[in-house]
Coordinates of C-alpha atoms in Angstrom, one line a residue:
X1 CA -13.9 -2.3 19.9
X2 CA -12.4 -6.0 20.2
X3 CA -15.9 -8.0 18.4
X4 CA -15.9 -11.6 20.3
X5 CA -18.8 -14.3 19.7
X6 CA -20.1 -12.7 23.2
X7 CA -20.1 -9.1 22.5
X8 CA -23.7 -7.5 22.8
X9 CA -25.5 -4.6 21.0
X10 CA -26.2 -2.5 24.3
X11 CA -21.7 -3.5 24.7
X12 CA -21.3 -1.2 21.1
X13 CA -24.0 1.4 21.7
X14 CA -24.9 1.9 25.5
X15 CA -27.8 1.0 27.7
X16 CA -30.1 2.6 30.0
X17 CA -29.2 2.3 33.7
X18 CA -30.9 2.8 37.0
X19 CA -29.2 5.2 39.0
X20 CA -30.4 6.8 42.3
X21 CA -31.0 10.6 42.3
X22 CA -31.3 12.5 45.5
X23 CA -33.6 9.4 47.0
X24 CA -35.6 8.7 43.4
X25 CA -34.3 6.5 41.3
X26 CA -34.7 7.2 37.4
X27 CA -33.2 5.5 34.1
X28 CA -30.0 7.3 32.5
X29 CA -28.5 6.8 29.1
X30 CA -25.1 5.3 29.7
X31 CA -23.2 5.7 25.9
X32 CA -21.2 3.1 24.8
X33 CA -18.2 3.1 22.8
X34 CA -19.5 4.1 19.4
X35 CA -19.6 7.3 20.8
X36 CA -16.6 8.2 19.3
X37 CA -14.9 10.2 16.3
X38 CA -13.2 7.2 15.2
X39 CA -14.6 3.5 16.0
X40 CA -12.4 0.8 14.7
X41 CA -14.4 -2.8 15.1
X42 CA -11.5 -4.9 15.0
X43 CA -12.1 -8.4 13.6
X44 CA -16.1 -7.4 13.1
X45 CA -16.6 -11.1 11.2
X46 CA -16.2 -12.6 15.0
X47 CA -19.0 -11.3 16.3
X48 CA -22.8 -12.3 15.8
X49 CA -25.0 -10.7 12.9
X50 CA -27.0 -9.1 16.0
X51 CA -24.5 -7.3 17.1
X52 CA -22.9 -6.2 13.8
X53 CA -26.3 -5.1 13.3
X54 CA -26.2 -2.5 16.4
X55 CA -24.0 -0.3 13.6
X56 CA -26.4 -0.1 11.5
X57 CA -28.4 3.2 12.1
X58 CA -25.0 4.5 13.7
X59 CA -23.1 4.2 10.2
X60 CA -26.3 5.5 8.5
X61 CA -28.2 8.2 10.1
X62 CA -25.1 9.2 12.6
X63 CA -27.1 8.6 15.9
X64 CA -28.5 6.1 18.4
X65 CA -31.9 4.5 19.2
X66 CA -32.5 3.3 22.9
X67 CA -35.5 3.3 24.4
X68 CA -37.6 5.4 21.9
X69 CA -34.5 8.1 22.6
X70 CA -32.1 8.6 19.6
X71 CA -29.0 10.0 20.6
X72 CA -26.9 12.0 18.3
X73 CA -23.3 11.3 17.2
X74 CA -21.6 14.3 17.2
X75 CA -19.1 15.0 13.8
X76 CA -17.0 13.5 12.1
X77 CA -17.7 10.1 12.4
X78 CA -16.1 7.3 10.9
X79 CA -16.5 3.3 11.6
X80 CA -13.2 1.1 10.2
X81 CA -13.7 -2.8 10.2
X82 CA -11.4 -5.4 10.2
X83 CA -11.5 -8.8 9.1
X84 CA -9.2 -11.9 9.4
X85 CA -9.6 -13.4 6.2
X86 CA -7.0 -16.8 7.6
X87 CA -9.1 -17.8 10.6
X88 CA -12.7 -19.4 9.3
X89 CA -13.9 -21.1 12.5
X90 CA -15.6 -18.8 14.6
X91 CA -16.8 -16.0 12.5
X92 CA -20.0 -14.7 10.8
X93 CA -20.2 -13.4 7.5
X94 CA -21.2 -9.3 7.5
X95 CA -24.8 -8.3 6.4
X96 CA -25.2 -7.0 3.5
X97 CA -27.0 -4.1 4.5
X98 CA -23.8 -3.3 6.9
X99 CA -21.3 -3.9 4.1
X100 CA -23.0 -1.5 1.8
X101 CA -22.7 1.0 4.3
X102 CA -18.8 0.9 4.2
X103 CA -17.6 3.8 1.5
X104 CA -14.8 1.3 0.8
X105 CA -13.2 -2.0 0.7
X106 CA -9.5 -2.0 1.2
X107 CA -7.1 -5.2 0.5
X108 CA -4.0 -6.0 2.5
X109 CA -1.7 -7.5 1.3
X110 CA 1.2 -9.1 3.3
X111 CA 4.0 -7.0 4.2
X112 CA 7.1 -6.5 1.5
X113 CA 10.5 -7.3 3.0
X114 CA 11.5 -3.4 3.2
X115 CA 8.4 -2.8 5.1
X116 CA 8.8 -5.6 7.2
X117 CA 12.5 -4.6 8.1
X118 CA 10.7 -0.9 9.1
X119 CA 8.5 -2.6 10.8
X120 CA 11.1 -4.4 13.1
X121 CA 12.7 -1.4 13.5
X122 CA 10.0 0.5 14.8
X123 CA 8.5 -2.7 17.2
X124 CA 11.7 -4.6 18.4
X125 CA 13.7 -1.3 19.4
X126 CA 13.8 0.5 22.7
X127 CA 12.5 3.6 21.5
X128 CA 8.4 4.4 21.7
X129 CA 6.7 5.4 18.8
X130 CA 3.8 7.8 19.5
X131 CA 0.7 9.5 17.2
X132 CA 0.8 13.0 17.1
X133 CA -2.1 15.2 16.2
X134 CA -2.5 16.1 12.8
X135 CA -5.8 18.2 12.3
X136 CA -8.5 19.1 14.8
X137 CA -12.6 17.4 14.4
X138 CA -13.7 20.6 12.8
X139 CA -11.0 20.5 10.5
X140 CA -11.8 17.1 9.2
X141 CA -15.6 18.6 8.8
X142 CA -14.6 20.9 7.3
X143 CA -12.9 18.6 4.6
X144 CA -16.3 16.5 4.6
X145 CA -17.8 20.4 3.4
X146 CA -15.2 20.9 0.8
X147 CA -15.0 17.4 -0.2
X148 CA -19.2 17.4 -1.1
X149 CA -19.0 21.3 -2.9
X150 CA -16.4 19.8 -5.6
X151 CA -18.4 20.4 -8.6
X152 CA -19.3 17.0 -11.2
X153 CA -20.2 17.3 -14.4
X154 CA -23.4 15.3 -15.5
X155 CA -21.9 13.3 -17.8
X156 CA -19.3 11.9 -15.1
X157 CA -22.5 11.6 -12.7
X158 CA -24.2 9.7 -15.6
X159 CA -21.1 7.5 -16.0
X160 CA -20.8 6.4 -12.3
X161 CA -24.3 5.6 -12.7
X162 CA -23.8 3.6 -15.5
X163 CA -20.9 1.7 -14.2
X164 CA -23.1 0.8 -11.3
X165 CA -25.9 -0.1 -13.2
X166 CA -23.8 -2.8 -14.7
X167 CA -23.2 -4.4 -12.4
X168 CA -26.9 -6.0 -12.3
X169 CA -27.3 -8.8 -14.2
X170 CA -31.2 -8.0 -15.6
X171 CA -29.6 -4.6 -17.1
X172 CA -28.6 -3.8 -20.6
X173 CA -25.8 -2.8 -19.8
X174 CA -24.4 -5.7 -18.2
X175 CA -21.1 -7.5 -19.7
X176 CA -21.4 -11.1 -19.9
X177 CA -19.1 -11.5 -16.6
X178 CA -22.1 -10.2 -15.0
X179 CA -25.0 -11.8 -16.4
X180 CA -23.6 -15.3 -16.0
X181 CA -22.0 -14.9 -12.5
X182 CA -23.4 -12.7 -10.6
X183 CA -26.8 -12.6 -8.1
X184 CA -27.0 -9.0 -7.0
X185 CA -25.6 -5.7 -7.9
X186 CA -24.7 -3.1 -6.1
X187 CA -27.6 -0.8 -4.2
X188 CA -27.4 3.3 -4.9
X189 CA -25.3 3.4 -2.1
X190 CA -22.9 2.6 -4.7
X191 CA -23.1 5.2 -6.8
X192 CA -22.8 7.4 -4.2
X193 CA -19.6 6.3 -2.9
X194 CA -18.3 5.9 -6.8
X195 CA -19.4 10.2 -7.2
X196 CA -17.9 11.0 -3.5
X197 CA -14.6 8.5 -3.5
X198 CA -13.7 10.7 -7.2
X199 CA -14.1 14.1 -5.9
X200 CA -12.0 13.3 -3.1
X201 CA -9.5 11.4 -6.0
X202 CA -9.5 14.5 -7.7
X203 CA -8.8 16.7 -4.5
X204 CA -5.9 14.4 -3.7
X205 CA -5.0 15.1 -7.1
X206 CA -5.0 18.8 -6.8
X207 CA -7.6 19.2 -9.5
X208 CA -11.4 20.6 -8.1
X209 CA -13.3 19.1 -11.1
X210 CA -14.3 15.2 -11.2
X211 CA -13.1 13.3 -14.5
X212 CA -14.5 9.9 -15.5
X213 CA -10.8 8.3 -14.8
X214 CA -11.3 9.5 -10.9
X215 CA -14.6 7.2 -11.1
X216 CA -12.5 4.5 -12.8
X217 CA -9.4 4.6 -10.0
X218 CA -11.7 4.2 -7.0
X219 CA -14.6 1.8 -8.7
X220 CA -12.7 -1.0 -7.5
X221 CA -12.6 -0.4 -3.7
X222 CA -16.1 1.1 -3.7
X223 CA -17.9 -1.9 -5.5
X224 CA -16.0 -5.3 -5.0
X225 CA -18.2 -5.6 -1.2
X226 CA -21.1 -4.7 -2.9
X227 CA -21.6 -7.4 -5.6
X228 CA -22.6 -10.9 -4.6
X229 CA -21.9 -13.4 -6.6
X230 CA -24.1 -16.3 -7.7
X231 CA -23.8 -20.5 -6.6
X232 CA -22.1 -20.9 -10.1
X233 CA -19.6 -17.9 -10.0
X234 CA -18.7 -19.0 -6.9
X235 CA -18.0 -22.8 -7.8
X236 CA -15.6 -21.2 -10.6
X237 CA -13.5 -19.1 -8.4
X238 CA -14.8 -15.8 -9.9
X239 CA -13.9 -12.7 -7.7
X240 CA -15.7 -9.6 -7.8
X241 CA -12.5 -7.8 -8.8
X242 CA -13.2 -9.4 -11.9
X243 CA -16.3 -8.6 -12.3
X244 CA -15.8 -5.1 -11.7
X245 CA -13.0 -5.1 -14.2
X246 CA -14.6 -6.6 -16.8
X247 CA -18.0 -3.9 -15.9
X248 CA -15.0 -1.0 -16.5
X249 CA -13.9 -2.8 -19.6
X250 CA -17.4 -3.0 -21.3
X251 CA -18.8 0.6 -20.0
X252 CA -18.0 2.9 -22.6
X253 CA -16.8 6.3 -21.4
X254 CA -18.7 9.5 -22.5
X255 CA -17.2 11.8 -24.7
X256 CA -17.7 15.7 -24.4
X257 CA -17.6 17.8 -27.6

């Protein structure tokens, strides 16, 4: 989905329309786009908070409200975002009730010279470049299942929470980065993606046990969109990559005996 200043909630998740039904006419759910496996809202910050907001209960509870109706979305289902971080004028900044609903948030940098040239090579040449198919919807669920049955120990459980709980600034356990900094921490939806982002680390990694270094390699992507910063952390330049660095730093990680 291309967001524009002029894109509408019933443009992302469908309307009711009138159609005409041997002689009666009658109201039909027409879906829109979101119905999808895969929903990429490209350049999302362009768009109004009104309509960023029509993701909301689709990104949450997996279905869609019109008309006192809710309409399933049937598995898997993933929303990716993009934003322009160049181009200012014309763009609203994300809620941050839809930002915390994003598992992760991913940095790109610009290109390196050898990717560039691969890039030329694969744009600028006369041959086509085409997607294959690599694994079926149920297959992908089926990751989701194993994914979730990956066992944690508490102590690892305890330690995301920790981690998260640091990045408030009225906790204990807060590092001085955070108490002078920052306004808000991160919700539980934080924790949650800190516990699910390390069992699929550890998956990647071959291993079907969580260890407290799987929380600390994804902590950064799952936690630098969900701490806002305060007027004065702002003025400074501070980054919430700092601030989740310096929470990593000062959390001390459990020891089992």
């Amino acid at each position: 989905i291309q967001f524009t200043p002029d894109l509408m909630p019933a443009d992302i998740i469908g309307t009711n329309v009138l159609v005409d039904e041997g002689g009666s006419r009658t109201f039909r759910f027409q879906p829109g786009p979101v119905f999808a496996n895969l929903v990429l809202a490209d350049e999302i910050n362009r768009a109004t908070p009104r309509t960023q907001s029509a993701l909301l209960e689709a990104m949450q509870e997996h279905q869609v409200s019109v008309a006192r109706q809710r309409h399933p979305l049937e598995p898997p289902f993933f929303v990716l975002a993009t934003q322009n971080p160049l181009e200012m004028e014309g763009t609203y900044p994300l809620p941050e009730a839809q930002l915390d609903r994003f598992l992760f948030k991913v940095m790109v940098p610009f290109p390196s010279e050898e990717d560039l040239v691969s890039i030329m090579d694969r744009t600028t040449g006369s041959d086509s470049v085409t997607a294959g198919k690599v694994c079926s919807a149920a297959e992908i669920v089926e990751m989701q299942r194993l994914a979730r049955a990956v066992p944690i120990a508490p102590h690892v459980t305890a330690y995301a929470v920790s981690v998260l709980a640091a990045t408030h600034p009225d906790q204990p356990r807060a590092p001085g980065l955070v108490r002078e900094y920052v306004r808000y921490g991160g919700s539980p939806r934080g924790a949650q993606a800190l516990v699910t982002a390390g069992k699929i680390y550890a998956l990647l990694d071959g291993r079907f046990n969580v260890s407290t270094d799987d929380i600390r390699a994804v902590a950064l992507p799952a936690l630098r969109h969900r701490i806002i910063l305060n007027f004065e952390g702002e003025a400074e330049g501070i980054t919430t990559e700092a601030v989740v660095r310096a929470i990593l730093d000062a959390v001390a990680v459990p020891t089992v005996e």
